[in-house]
Amino acid sequence: MNSTYIHEVKLPPHYDKIQQYPVIFALHGMGSDEQDMLRLMEPLSSDFIIVAIRGPIVQGGGYAYFQIKSIGNPVRELYDASVQGLQQLIIELSAQYAIDPARRYIAGFSQGGIMAMTLALVMGDAIKGIVAMSGYIPQFVKEEYALQPSSNLSAFISHGDQDHLFPLQLGEDNASFFQNYTNQVTYVPYSGGHHVTPELYAQLQHFLRTDAQVTAEDMKGMTES
């Protein structure tokens, strides 16, 4: 493998390389790490391949995919590099594991959500759906990137009404932007701050299972925000 991104792969029980499985590429927030997203996605690991990816930049006690000049203003060079690096990793892992090319999902929180939206906008039919929590789309992505999202893309976009980092308006803007490209946008504004609530957690699991057409299970995992 050529990619240098540290990542952890969790395969479904009884994984059979002859079959094809939906996959979730899970991207963490600034200052967190891949283990955080691996825990978040754990209830889905019975049916999905889960790939939790660590950002390449050391940030506090964790990691990041890019650094910022100010809120909403990423350092362009670092941002571009992560977009390219994550695309490369997704392509390489898709060849290495029994991944269904029609059921590739990216789920991310905060910085991870920002990257998930960007990757969906540039990777075309390679991405079936995203879960983008508490993020935004940089203006340079909207104006300067070559955007080619799949017309069949399913987007779950959520944002807290008490988010102290990114105002709720950004979530509304995210949903509106994706509605220009696909009619399969689920926008979930919720009562809460810059974190994942138990209700949101249940909703995103339901979205992914339904869109990927896998067996529903009782929601489990996180019991508190």
mmCIF file with all atom_site columns, C-alpha atoms in Angstrom:
data_model
loop_
_atom_site.group_PDB
_atom_site.id
_atom_site.type_symbol
_atom_site.label_atom_id
_atom_site.label_alt_id
_atom_site.label_comp_id
_atom_site.label_asym_id
_atom_site.label_entity_id
_atom_site.label_seq_id
_atom_site.pdbx_PDB_ins_code
_atom_site.Cartn_x
_atom_site.Cartn_y
_atom_site.Cartn_z
_atom_site.occupancy
_atom_site.B_iso_or_equiv
_atom_site.pdbx_formal_charge
_atom_site.auth_seq_id
_atom_site.auth_comp_id
_atom_site.auth_asym_id
_atom_site.auth_atom_id
_atom_site.pdbx_PDB_model_num
ATOM 1   C CA . MET A 1 1   ? 0.000   0.000   0.000  1.00 0.00 ? 1   MET A CA 1
ATOM 2   C CA . ASN A 1 2   ? 1.325   3.415   -0.995 1.00 0.00 ? 2   ASN A CA 1
ATOM 3   C CA . SER A 1 3   ? -0.764  5.518   1.373  1.00 0.00 ? 3   SER A CA 1
ATOM 4   C CA . THR A 1 4   ? 0.935   6.711   4.545  1.00 0.00 ? 4   THR A CA 1
ATOM 5   C CA . TYR A 1 5   ? -2.302  7.394   6.426  1.00 0.00 ? 5   TYR A CA 1
ATOM 6   C CA . ILE A 1 6   ? -2.560  5.475   9.686  1.00 0.00 ? 6   ILE A CA 1
ATOM 7   C CA . HIS A 1 7   ? -5.888  3.696   9.821  1.00 0.00 ? 7   HIS A CA 1
ATOM 8   C CA . GLU A 1 8   ? -7.677  0.792   11.441 1.00 0.00 ? 8   GLU A CA 1
ATOM 9   C CA . VAL A 1 9   ? -9.955  -1.623  9.623  1.00 0.00 ? 9   VAL A CA 1
ATOM 10  C CA . LYS A 1 10  ? -12.722 -3.536  11.403 1.00 0.00 ? 10  LYS A CA 1
ATOM 11  C CA . LEU A 1 11  ? -14.229 -6.360  9.361  1.00 0.00 ? 11  LEU A CA 1
ATOM 12  C CA . PRO A 1 12  ? -17.701 -7.829  9.906  1.00 0.00 ? 12  PRO A CA 1
ATOM 13  C CA . PRO A 1 13  ? -17.919 -11.175 11.713 1.00 0.00 ? 13  PRO A CA 1
ATOM 14  C CA . HIS A 1 14  ? -17.546 -14.081 9.292  1.00 0.00 ? 14  HIS A CA 1
ATOM 15  C CA . TYR A 1 15  ? -15.998 -11.741 6.697  1.00 0.00 ? 15  TYR A CA 1
ATOM 16  C CA . ASP A 1 16  ? -15.792 -13.556 3.348  1.00 0.00 ? 16  ASP A CA 1
ATOM 17  C CA . LYS A 1 17  ? -13.640 -11.967 0.649  1.00 0.00 ? 17  LYS A CA 1
ATOM 18  C CA . ILE A 1 18  ? -15.853 -13.570 -2.002 1.00 0.00 ? 18  ILE A CA 1
ATOM 19  C CA . GLN A 1 19  ? -18.765 -11.367 -0.927 1.00 0.00 ? 19  GLN A CA 1
ATOM 20  C CA . GLN A 1 20  ? -19.049 -7.604  -1.197 1.00 0.00 ? 20  GLN A CA 1
ATOM 21  C CA . TYR A 1 21  ? -19.706 -5.402  1.824  1.00 0.00 ? 21  TYR A CA 1
ATOM 22  C CA . PRO A 1 22  ? -20.692 -1.786  2.298  1.00 0.00 ? 22  PRO A CA 1
ATOM 23  C CA . VAL A 1 23  ? -17.932 0.296   3.832  1.00 0.00 ? 23  VAL A CA 1
ATOM 24  C CA . ILE A 1 24  ? -17.812 3.342   6.083  1.00 0.00 ? 24  ILE A CA 1
ATOM 25  C CA . PHE A 1 25  ? -14.682 5.485   5.987  1.00 0.00 ? 25  PHE A CA 1
ATOM 26  C CA . ALA A 1 26  ? -14.818 7.256   9.357  1.00 0.00 ? 26  ALA A CA 1
ATOM 27  C CA . LEU A 1 27  ? -13.113 10.613  9.868  1.00 0.00 ? 27  LEU A CA 1
ATOM 28  C CA . HIS A 1 28  ? -12.587 12.214  13.277 1.00 0.00 ? 28  HIS A CA 1
ATOM 29  C CA . GLY A 1 29  ? -12.667 15.817  14.483 1.00 0.00 ? 29  GLY A CA 1
ATOM 30  C CA . MET A 1 30  ? -9.715  18.084  15.235 1.00 0.00 ? 30  MET A CA 1
ATOM 31  C CA . GLY A 1 31  ? -7.698  16.902  18.219 1.00 0.00 ? 31  GLY A CA 1
ATOM 32  C CA . SER A 1 32  ? -9.273  13.443  18.234 1.00 0.00 ? 32  SER A CA 1
ATOM 33  C CA . ASP A 1 33  ? -8.142  10.205  16.585 1.00 0.00 ? 33  ASP A CA 1
ATOM 34  C CA . GLU A 1 34  ? -9.310  7.183   14.649 1.00 0.00 ? 34  GLU A CA 1
ATOM 35  C CA . GLN A 1 35  ? -10.246 5.243   17.796 1.00 0.00 ? 35  GLN A CA 1
ATOM 36  C CA . ASP A 1 36  ? -12.935 7.801   18.606 1.00 0.00 ? 36  ASP A CA 1
ATOM 37  C CA . MET A 1 37  ? -14.697 7.193   15.287 1.00 0.00 ? 37  MET A CA 1
ATOM 38  C CA . LEU A 1 38  ? -14.117 3.464   15.494 1.00 0.00 ? 38  LEU A CA 1
ATOM 39  C CA . ARG A 1 39  ? -16.065 3.413   18.765 1.00 0.00 ? 39  ARG A CA 1
ATOM 40  C CA . LEU A 1 40  ? -18.784 5.582   17.266 1.00 0.00 ? 40  LEU A CA 1
ATOM 41  C CA . MET A 1 41  ? -19.270 3.265   14.300 1.00 0.00 ? 41  MET A CA 1
ATOM 42  C CA . GLU A 1 42  ? -18.912 0.014   16.265 1.00 0.00 ? 42  GLU A CA 1
ATOM 43  C CA . PRO A 1 43  ? -22.659 -0.860  16.261 1.00 0.00 ? 43  PRO A CA 1
ATOM 44  C CA . LEU A 1 44  ? -22.550 -0.891  12.452 1.00 0.00 ? 44  LEU A CA 1
ATOM 45  C CA . SER A 1 45  ? -19.591 -3.262  12.241 1.00 0.00 ? 45  SER A CA 1
ATOM 46  C CA . SER A 1 46  ? -21.846 -6.319  12.072 1.00 0.00 ? 46  SER A CA 1
ATOM 47  C CA . ASP A 1 47  ? -22.718 -5.413  8.472  1.00 0.00 ? 47  ASP A CA 1
ATOM 48  C CA . PHE A 1 48  ? -20.212 -2.799  7.309  1.00 0.00 ? 48  PHE A CA 1
ATOM 49  C CA . ILE A 1 49  ? -16.487 -2.761  6.865  1.00 0.00 ? 49  ILE A CA 1
ATOM 50  C CA . ILE A 1 50  ? -15.371 0.132   9.077  1.00 0.00 ? 50  ILE A CA 1
ATOM 51  C CA . VAL A 1 51  ? -12.213 2.050   8.195  1.00 0.00 ? 51  VAL A CA 1
ATOM 52  C CA . ALA A 1 52  ? -11.242 4.667   10.784 1.00 0.00 ? 52  ALA A CA 1
ATOM 53  C CA . ILE A 1 53  ? -8.582  7.035   9.458  1.00 0.00 ? 53  ILE A CA 1
ATOM 54  C CA . ARG A 1 54  ? -6.202  9.161   11.515 1.00 0.00 ? 54  ARG A CA 1
ATOM 55  C CA . GLY A 1 55  ? -5.477  12.699  10.381 1.00 0.00 ? 55  GLY A CA 1
ATOM 56  C CA . PRO A 1 56  ? -1.835  13.217  9.382  1.00 0.00 ? 56  PRO A CA 1
ATOM 57  C CA . ILE A 1 57  ? -1.220  16.326  11.503 1.00 0.00 ? 57  ILE A CA 1
ATOM 58  C CA . VAL A 1 58  ? -0.497  16.208  15.245 1.00 0.00 ? 58  VAL A CA 1
ATOM 59  C CA . GLN A 1 59  ? -2.989  18.475  17.009 1.00 0.00 ? 59  GLN A CA 1
ATOM 60  C CA . GLY A 1 60  ? -2.922  18.794  20.789 1.00 0.00 ? 60  GLY A CA 1
ATOM 61  C CA . GLY A 1 61  ? -3.421  15.340  22.252 1.00 0.00 ? 61  GLY A CA 1
ATOM 62  C CA . GLY A 1 62  ? -4.766  14.012  18.962 1.00 0.00 ? 62  GLY A CA 1
ATOM 63  C CA . TYR A 1 63  ? -4.666  14.659  15.236 1.00 0.00 ? 63  TYR A CA 1
ATOM 64  C CA . ALA A 1 64  ? -6.154  16.743  12.450 1.00 0.00 ? 64  ALA A CA 1
ATOM 65  C CA . TYR A 1 65  ? -6.616  16.566  8.676  1.00 0.00 ? 65  TYR A CA 1
ATOM 66  C CA . PHE A 1 66  ? -5.728  20.238  8.250  1.00 0.00 ? 66  PHE A CA 1
ATOM 67  C CA . GLN A 1 67  ? -4.897  23.346  10.240 1.00 0.00 ? 67  GLN A CA 1
ATOM 68  C CA . ILE A 1 68  ? -6.835  26.587  10.129 1.00 0.00 ? 68  ILE A CA 1
ATOM 69  C CA . LYS A 1 69  ? -5.993  30.263  9.819  1.00 0.00 ? 69  LYS A CA 1
ATOM 70  C CA . SER A 1 70  ? -9.279  31.107  11.537 1.00 0.00 ? 70  SER A CA 1
ATOM 71  C CA . ILE A 1 71  ? -12.674 29.458  12.062 1.00 0.00 ? 71  ILE A CA 1
ATOM 72  C CA . GLY A 1 72  ? -13.971 28.415  8.666  1.00 0.00 ? 72  GLY A CA 1
ATOM 73  C CA . ASN A 1 73  ? -10.697 29.224  6.944  1.00 0.00 ? 73  ASN A CA 1
ATOM 74  C CA . PRO A 1 74  ? -8.449  26.155  6.430  1.00 0.00 ? 74  PRO A CA 1
ATOM 75  C CA . VAL A 1 75  ? -4.819  26.333  5.405  1.00 0.00 ? 75  VAL A CA 1
ATOM 76  C CA . ARG A 1 76  ? -5.274  25.581  1.725  1.00 0.00 ? 76  ARG A CA 1
ATOM 77  C CA . GLU A 1 77  ? -2.112  23.562  1.118  1.00 0.00 ? 77  GLU A CA 1
ATOM 78  C CA . LEU A 1 78  ? -2.794  21.213  4.036  1.00 0.00 ? 78  LEU A CA 1
ATOM 79  C CA . TYR A 1 79  ? -6.446  20.894  3.074  1.00 0.00 ? 79  TYR A CA 1
ATOM 80  C CA . ASP A 1 80  ? -5.656  20.016  -0.531 1.00 0.00 ? 80  ASP A CA 1
ATOM 81  C CA . ALA A 1 81  ? -3.094  17.452  0.607  1.00 0.00 ? 81  ALA A CA 1
ATOM 82  C CA . SER A 1 82  ? -5.585  15.672  2.862  1.00 0.00 ? 82  SER A CA 1
ATOM 83  C CA . VAL A 1 83  ? -8.249  15.615  0.158  1.00 0.00 ? 83  VAL A CA 1
ATOM 84  C CA . GLN A 1 84  ? -5.762  13.956  -2.198 1.00 0.00 ? 84  GLN A CA 1
ATOM 85  C CA . GLY A 1 85  ? -4.391  11.609  0.454  1.00 0.00 ? 85  GLY A CA 1
ATOM 86  C CA . LEU A 1 86  ? -7.813  10.416  1.582  1.00 0.00 ? 86  LEU A CA 1
ATOM 87  C CA . GLN A 1 87  ? -8.901  9.807   -2.002 1.00 0.00 ? 87  GLN A CA 1
ATOM 88  C CA . GLN A 1 88  ? -5.804  7.686   -2.566 1.00 0.00 ? 88  GLN A CA 1
ATOM 89  C CA . LEU A 1 89  ? -6.419  5.665   0.593  1.00 0.00 ? 89  LEU A CA 1
ATOM 90  C CA . ILE A 1 90  ? -10.081 5.055   -0.285 1.00 0.00 ? 90  ILE A CA 1
ATOM 91  C CA . ILE A 1 91  ? -9.099  3.799   -3.735 1.00 0.00 ? 91  ILE A CA 1
ATOM 92  C CA . GLU A 1 92  ? -6.331  1.564   -2.397 1.00 0.00 ? 92  GLU A CA 1
ATOM 93  C CA . LEU A 1 93  ? -8.464  0.004   0.345  1.00 0.00 ? 93  LEU A CA 1
ATOM 94  C CA . SER A 1 94  ? -11.331 -0.545  -2.073 1.00 0.00 ? 94  SER A CA 1
ATOM 95  C CA . ALA A 1 95  ? -8.999  -2.776  -4.081 1.00 0.00 ? 95  ALA A CA 1
ATOM 96  C CA . GLN A 1 96  ? -7.603  -4.541  -1.012 1.00 0.00 ? 96  GLN A CA 1
ATOM 97  C CA . TYR A 1 97  ? -10.867 -5.505  0.723  1.00 0.00 ? 97  TYR A CA 1
ATOM 98  C CA . ALA A 1 98  ? -14.197 -6.968  -0.413 1.00 0.00 ? 98  ALA A CA 1
ATOM 99  C CA . ILE A 1 99  ? -15.845 -3.565  -0.678 1.00 0.00 ? 99  ILE A CA 1
ATOM 100 C CA . ASP A 1 100 ? -18.980 -3.025  -2.733 1.00 0.00 ? 100 ASP A CA 1
ATOM 101 C CA . PRO A 1 101 ? -18.137 -0.072  -5.029 1.00 0.00 ? 101 PRO A CA 1
ATOM 102 C CA . ALA A 1 102 ? -21.805 0.907   -5.049 1.00 0.00 ? 102 ALA A CA 1
ATOM 103 C CA . ARG A 1 103 ? -21.962 1.198   -1.244 1.00 0.00 ? 103 ARG A CA 1
ATOM 104 C CA . ARG A 1 104 ? -19.032 3.342   -0.157 1.00 0.00 ? 104 ARG A CA 1
ATOM 105 C CA . TYR A 1 105 ? -19.863 5.812   2.631  1.00 0.00 ? 105 TYR A CA 1
ATOM 106 C CA . ILE A 1 106 ? -17.886 8.481   4.443  1.00 0.00 ? 106 ILE A CA 1
ATOM 107 C CA . ALA A 1 107 ? -18.895 9.528   7.949  1.00 0.00 ? 107 ALA A CA 1
ATOM 108 C CA . GLY A 1 108 ? -17.251 12.388  9.758  1.00 0.00 ? 108 GLY A CA 1
ATOM 109 C CA . PHE A 1 109 ? -17.619 14.779  12.663 1.00 0.00 ? 109 PHE A CA 1
ATOM 110 C CA . SER A 1 110 ? -16.448 18.416  12.588 1.00 0.00 ? 110 SER A CA 1
ATOM 111 C CA . GLN A 1 111 ? -13.209 18.337  10.538 1.00 0.00 ? 111 GLN A CA 1
ATOM 112 C CA . GLY A 1 112 ? -14.163 14.818  9.510  1.00 0.00 ? 112 GLY A CA 1
ATOM 113 C CA . GLY A 1 113 ? -17.551 16.065  8.354  1.00 0.00 ? 113 GLY A CA 1
ATOM 114 C CA . ILE A 1 114 ? -15.884 18.841  6.386  1.00 0.00 ? 114 ILE A CA 1
ATOM 115 C CA . MET A 1 115 ? -13.665 16.309  4.636  1.00 0.00 ? 115 MET A CA 1
ATOM 116 C CA . ALA A 1 116 ? -16.592 13.927  4.056  1.00 0.00 ? 116 ALA A CA 1
ATOM 117 C CA . MET A 1 117 ? -18.569 16.604  2.226  1.00 0.00 ? 117 MET A CA 1
ATOM 118 C CA . THR A 1 118 ? -15.573 17.637  0.148  1.00 0.00 ? 118 THR A CA 1
ATOM 119 C CA . LEU A 1 119 ? -14.720 14.064  -0.833 1.00 0.00 ? 119 LEU A CA 1
ATOM 120 C CA . ALA A 1 120 ? -18.328 13.409  -1.861 1.00 0.00 ? 120 ALA A CA 1
ATOM 121 C CA . LEU A 1 121 ? -18.236 16.516  -4.032 1.00 0.00 ? 121 LEU A CA 1
ATOM 122 C CA . VAL A 1 122 ? -15.053 15.529  -5.888 1.00 0.00 ? 122 VAL A CA 1
ATOM 123 C CA . MET A 1 123 ? -15.123 11.707  -6.040 1.00 0.00 ? 123 MET A CA 1
ATOM 124 C CA . GLY A 1 124 ? -18.267 11.306  -8.124 1.00 0.00 ? 124 GLY A CA 1
ATOM 125 C CA . ASP A 1 125 ? -19.797 7.838   -8.308 1.00 0.00 ? 125 ASP A CA 1
ATOM 126 C CA . ALA A 1 126 ? -17.058 6.455   -6.041 1.00 0.00 ? 126 ALA A CA 1
ATOM 127 C CA . ILE A 1 127 ? -19.069 7.677   -3.032 1.00 0.00 ? 127 ILE A CA 1
ATOM 128 C CA . LYS A 1 128 ? -22.655 6.535   -2.441 1.00 0.00 ? 128 LYS A CA 1
ATOM 129 C CA . GLY A 1 129 ? -23.350 8.495   0.713  1.00 0.00 ? 129 GLY A CA 1
ATOM 130 C CA . ILE A 1 130 ? -22.058 10.636  3.546  1.00 0.00 ? 130 ILE A CA 1
ATOM 131 C CA . VAL A 1 131 ? -22.807 11.411  7.159  1.00 0.00 ? 131 VAL A CA 1
ATOM 132 C CA . ALA A 1 132 ? -21.511 14.936  7.772  1.00 0.00 ? 132 ALA A CA 1
ATOM 133 C CA . MET A 1 133 ? -21.907 16.132  11.343 1.00 0.00 ? 133 MET A CA 1
ATOM 134 C CA . SER A 1 134 ? -21.193 19.682  12.529 1.00 0.00 ? 134 SER A CA 1
ATOM 135 C CA . GLY A 1 135 ? -19.082 20.889  9.621  1.00 0.00 ? 135 GLY A CA 1
ATOM 136 C CA . TYR A 1 136 ? -18.965 23.333  6.732  1.00 0.00 ? 136 TYR A CA 1
ATOM 137 C CA . ILE A 1 137 ? -17.848 23.472  3.102  1.00 0.00 ? 137 ILE A CA 1
ATOM 138 C CA . PRO A 1 138 ? -14.917 25.863  2.578  1.00 0.00 ? 138 PRO A CA 1
ATOM 139 C CA . GLN A 1 139 ? -15.602 28.591  0.053  1.00 0.00 ? 139 GLN A CA 1
ATOM 140 C CA . PHE A 1 140 ? -12.586 27.623  -2.044 1.00 0.00 ? 140 PHE A CA 1
ATOM 141 C CA . VAL A 1 141 ? -14.019 24.131  -2.390 1.00 0.00 ? 141 VAL A CA 1
ATOM 142 C CA . LYS A 1 142 ? -17.282 25.531  -3.738 1.00 0.00 ? 142 LYS A CA 1
ATOM 143 C CA . GLU A 1 143 ? -15.552 27.960  -6.091 1.00 0.00 ? 143 GLU A CA 1
ATOM 144 C CA . GLU A 1 144 ? -12.317 26.292  -7.187 1.00 0.00 ? 144 GLU A CA 1
ATOM 145 C CA . TYR A 1 145 ? -12.601 22.517  -6.863 1.00 0.00 ? 145 TYR A CA 1
ATOM 146 C CA . ALA A 1 146 ? -13.918 20.434  -9.760 1.00 0.00 ? 146 ALA A CA 1
ATOM 147 C CA . LEU A 1 147 ? -17.246 19.299  -8.293 1.00 0.00 ? 147 LEU A CA 1
ATOM 148 C CA . GLN A 1 148 ? -18.768 16.098  -9.635 1.00 0.00 ? 148 GLN A CA 1
ATOM 149 C CA . PRO A 1 149 ? -20.875 14.437  -6.920 1.00 0.00 ? 149 PRO A CA 1
ATOM 150 C CA . SER A 1 150 ? -22.971 11.444  -7.870 1.00 0.00 ? 150 SER A CA 1
ATOM 151 C CA . SER A 1 151 ? -26.579 12.302  -8.739 1.00 0.00 ? 151 SER A CA 1
ATOM 152 C CA . ASN A 1 152 ? -27.398 9.195   -6.692 1.00 0.00 ? 152 ASN A CA 1
ATOM 153 C CA . LEU A 1 153 ? -25.556 10.499  -3.629 1.00 0.00 ? 153 LEU A CA 1
ATOM 154 C CA . SER A 1 154 ? -27.332 10.180  -0.260 1.00 0.00 ? 154 SER A CA 1
ATOM 155 C CA . ALA A 1 155 ? -26.340 12.866  2.214  1.00 0.00 ? 155 ALA A CA 1
ATOM 156 C CA . PHE A 1 156 ? -27.127 12.942  5.936  1.00 0.00 ? 156 PHE A CA 1
ATOM 157 C CA . ILE A 1 157 ? -26.186 16.375  7.240  1.00 0.00 ? 157 ILE A CA 1
ATOM 158 C CA . SER A 1 158 ? -26.636 17.326  10.882 1.00 0.00 ? 158 SER A CA 1
ATOM 159 C CA . HIS A 1 159 ? -25.911 20.384  13.003 1.00 0.00 ? 159 HIS A CA 1
ATOM 160 C CA . GLY A 1 160 ? -26.580 21.431  16.585 1.00 0.00 ? 160 GLY A CA 1
ATOM 161 C CA . ASP A 1 161 ? -28.573 24.571  17.308 1.00 0.00 ? 161 ASP A CA 1
ATOM 162 C CA . GLN A 1 162 ? -26.192 25.424  20.173 1.00 0.00 ? 162 GLN A CA 1
ATOM 163 C CA . ASP A 1 163 ? -22.914 24.732  18.343 1.00 0.00 ? 163 ASP A CA 1
ATOM 164 C CA . HIS A 1 164 ? -20.350 27.150  19.784 1.00 0.00 ? 164 HIS A CA 1
ATOM 165 C CA . LEU A 1 165 ? -17.853 26.639  16.945 1.00 0.00 ? 165 LEU A CA 1
ATOM 166 C CA . PHE A 1 166 ? -20.007 26.612  13.816 1.00 0.00 ? 166 PHE A CA 1
ATOM 167 C CA . PRO A 1 167 ? -23.423 28.319  13.830 1.00 0.00 ? 167 PRO A CA 1
ATOM 168 C CA . LEU A 1 168 ? -26.524 26.415  12.779 1.00 0.00 ? 168 LEU A CA 1
ATOM 169 C CA . GLN A 1 169 ? -26.691 28.464  9.572  1.00 0.00 ? 169 GLN A CA 1
ATOM 170 C CA . LEU A 1 170 ? -23.688 26.526  8.283  1.00 0.00 ? 170 LEU A CA 1
ATOM 171 C CA . GLY A 1 171 ? -25.619 23.262  8.568  1.00 0.00 ? 171 GLY A CA 1
ATOM 172 C CA . GLU A 1 172 ? -28.495 24.784  6.625  1.00 0.00 ? 172 GLU A CA 1
ATOM 173 C CA . ASP A 1 173 ? -26.037 26.041  4.002  1.00 0.00 ? 173 ASP A CA 1
ATOM 174 C CA . ASN A 1 174 ? -24.483 22.570  3.713  1.00 0.00 ? 174 ASN A CA 1
ATOM 175 C CA . ALA A 1 175 ? -27.864 20.950  3.100  1.00 0.00 ? 175 ALA A CA 1
ATOM 176 C CA . SER A 1 176 ? -28.863 23.602  0.554  1.00 0.00 ? 176 SER A CA 1
ATOM 177 C CA . PHE A 1 177 ? -25.590 23.203  -1.325 1.00 0.00 ? 177 PHE A CA 1
ATOM 178 C CA . PHE A 1 178 ? -26.003 19.440  -1.663 1.00 0.00 ? 178 PHE A CA 1
ATOM 179 C CA . GLN A 1 179 ? -29.617 19.844  -2.737 1.00 0.00 ? 179 GLN A CA 1
ATOM 180 C CA . ASN A 1 180 ? -28.239 21.445  -5.896 1.00 0.00 ? 180 ASN A CA 1
ATOM 181 C CA . TYR A 1 181 ? -26.770 18.079  -6.828 1.00 0.00 ? 181 TYR A CA 1
ATOM 182 C CA . THR A 1 182 ? -29.024 15.390  -5.347 1.00 0.00 ? 182 THR A CA 1
ATOM 183 C CA . ASN A 1 183 ? -32.584 15.061  -4.098 1.00 0.00 ? 183 ASN A CA 1
ATOM 184 C CA . GLN A 1 184 ? -31.481 12.567  -1.453 1.00 0.00 ? 184 GLN A CA 1
ATOM 185 C CA . VAL A 1 185 ? -30.499 14.983  1.303  1.00 0.00 ? 185 VAL A CA 1
ATOM 186 C CA . THR A 1 186 ? -31.506 14.351  4.911  1.00 0.00 ? 186 THR A CA 1
ATOM 187 C CA . TYR A 1 187 ? -30.937 17.446  7.025  1.00 0.00 ? 187 TYR A CA 1
ATOM 188 C CA . VAL A 1 188 ? -31.115 17.013  10.794 1.00 0.00 ? 188 VAL A CA 1
ATOM 189 C CA . PRO A 1 189 ? -30.868 20.131  12.960 1.00 0.00 ? 189 PRO A CA 1
ATOM 190 C CA . TYR A 1 190 ? -30.864 19.010  16.577 1.00 0.00 ? 190 TYR A CA 1
ATOM 191 C CA . SER A 1 191 ? -30.958 20.456  20.055 1.00 0.00 ? 191 SER A CA 1
ATOM 192 C CA . GLY A 1 192 ? -27.364 20.389  21.231 1.00 0.00 ? 192 GLY A CA 1
ATOM 193 C CA . GLY A 1 193 ? -23.876 21.742  20.805 1.00 0.00 ? 193 GLY A CA 1
ATOM 194 C CA . HIS A 1 194 ? -20.748 20.594  18.992 1.00 0.00 ? 194 HIS A CA 1
ATOM 195 C CA . HIS A 1 195 ? -21.154 16.926  19.862 1.00 0.00 ? 195 HIS A CA 1
ATOM 196 C CA . VAL A 1 196 ? -23.113 13.819  18.903 1.00 0.00 ? 196 VAL A CA 1
ATOM 197 C CA . THR A 1 197 ? -26.318 13.343  20.889 1.00 0.00 ? 197 THR A CA 1
ATOM 198 C CA . PRO A 1 198 ? -27.853 9.889   21.515 1.00 0.00 ? 198 PRO A CA 1
ATOM 199 C CA . GLU A 1 199 ? -30.804 10.782  19.264 1.00 0.00 ? 199 GLU A CA 1
ATOM 200 C CA . LEU A 1 200 ? -28.515 11.827  16.436 1.00 0.00 ? 200 LEU A CA 1
ATOM 201 C CA . TYR A 1 201 ? -26.477 8.669   16.928 1.00 0.00 ? 201 TYR A CA 1
ATOM 202 C CA . ALA A 1 202 ? -29.569 6.520   16.422 1.00 0.00 ? 202 ALA A CA 1
ATOM 203 C CA . GLN A 1 203 ? -30.614 8.518   13.366 1.00 0.00 ? 203 GLN A CA 1
ATOM 204 C CA . LEU A 1 204 ? -27.287 8.228   11.588 1.00 0.00 ? 204 LEU A CA 1
ATOM 205 C CA . GLN A 1 205 ? -27.188 4.478   12.181 1.00 0.00 ? 205 GLN A CA 1
ATOM 206 C CA . HIS A 1 206 ? -30.682 4.147   10.740 1.00 0.00 ? 206 HIS A CA 1
ATOM 207 C CA . PHE A 1 207 ? -29.738 6.281   7.730  1.00 0.00 ? 207 PHE A CA 1
ATOM 208 C CA . LEU A 1 208 ? -26.665 4.183   6.908  1.00 0.00 ? 208 LEU A CA 1
ATOM 209 C CA . ARG A 1 209 ? -28.395 0.839   7.369  1.00 0.00 ? 209 ARG A CA 1
ATOM 210 C CA . THR A 1 210 ? -31.381 1.906   5.305  1.00 0.00 ? 210 THR A CA 1
ATOM 211 C CA . ASP A 1 211 ? -29.373 3.420   2.475  1.00 0.00 ? 211 ASP A CA 1
ATOM 212 C CA . ALA A 1 212 ? -27.011 0.451   2.276  1.00 0.00 ? 212 ALA A CA 1
ATOM 213 C CA . GLN A 1 213 ? -29.967 -1.955  2.550  1.00 0.00 ? 213 GLN A CA 1
ATOM 214 C CA . VAL A 1 214 ? -28.523 -4.039  5.339  1.00 0.00 ? 214 VAL A CA 1
ATOM 215 C CA . THR A 1 215 ? -30.369 -5.843  8.114  1.00 0.00 ? 215 THR A CA 1
ATOM 216 C CA . ALA A 1 216 ? -31.683 -3.532  10.792 1.00 0.00 ? 216 ALA A CA 1
ATOM 217 C CA . GLU A 1 217 ? -30.569 -4.155  14.335 1.00 0.00 ? 217 GLU A CA 1
ATOM 218 C CA . ASP A 1 218 ? -31.566 -2.706  17.648 1.00 0.00 ? 218 ASP A CA 1
ATOM 219 C CA . MET A 1 219 ? -29.683 0.526   18.047 1.00 0.00 ? 219 MET A CA 1
ATOM 220 C CA . LYS A 1 220 ? -26.942 0.134   20.592 1.00 0.00 ? 220 LYS A CA 1
ATOM 221 C CA . GLY A 1 221 ? -23.691 1.704   21.641 1.00 0.00 ? 221 GLY A CA 1
ATOM 222 C CA . MET A 1 222 ? -23.723 5.250   22.899 1.00 0.00 ? 222 MET A CA 1
ATOM 223 C CA . THR A 1 223 ? -26.066 5.908   25.778 1.00 0.00 ? 223 THR A CA 1
ATOM 224 C CA . GLU A 1 224 ? -25.083 9.477   26.604 1.00 0.00 ? 224 GLU A CA 1
ATOM 225 C CA . SER A 1 225 ? -23.797 12.555  24.823 1.00 0.00 ? 225 SER A CA 1
#
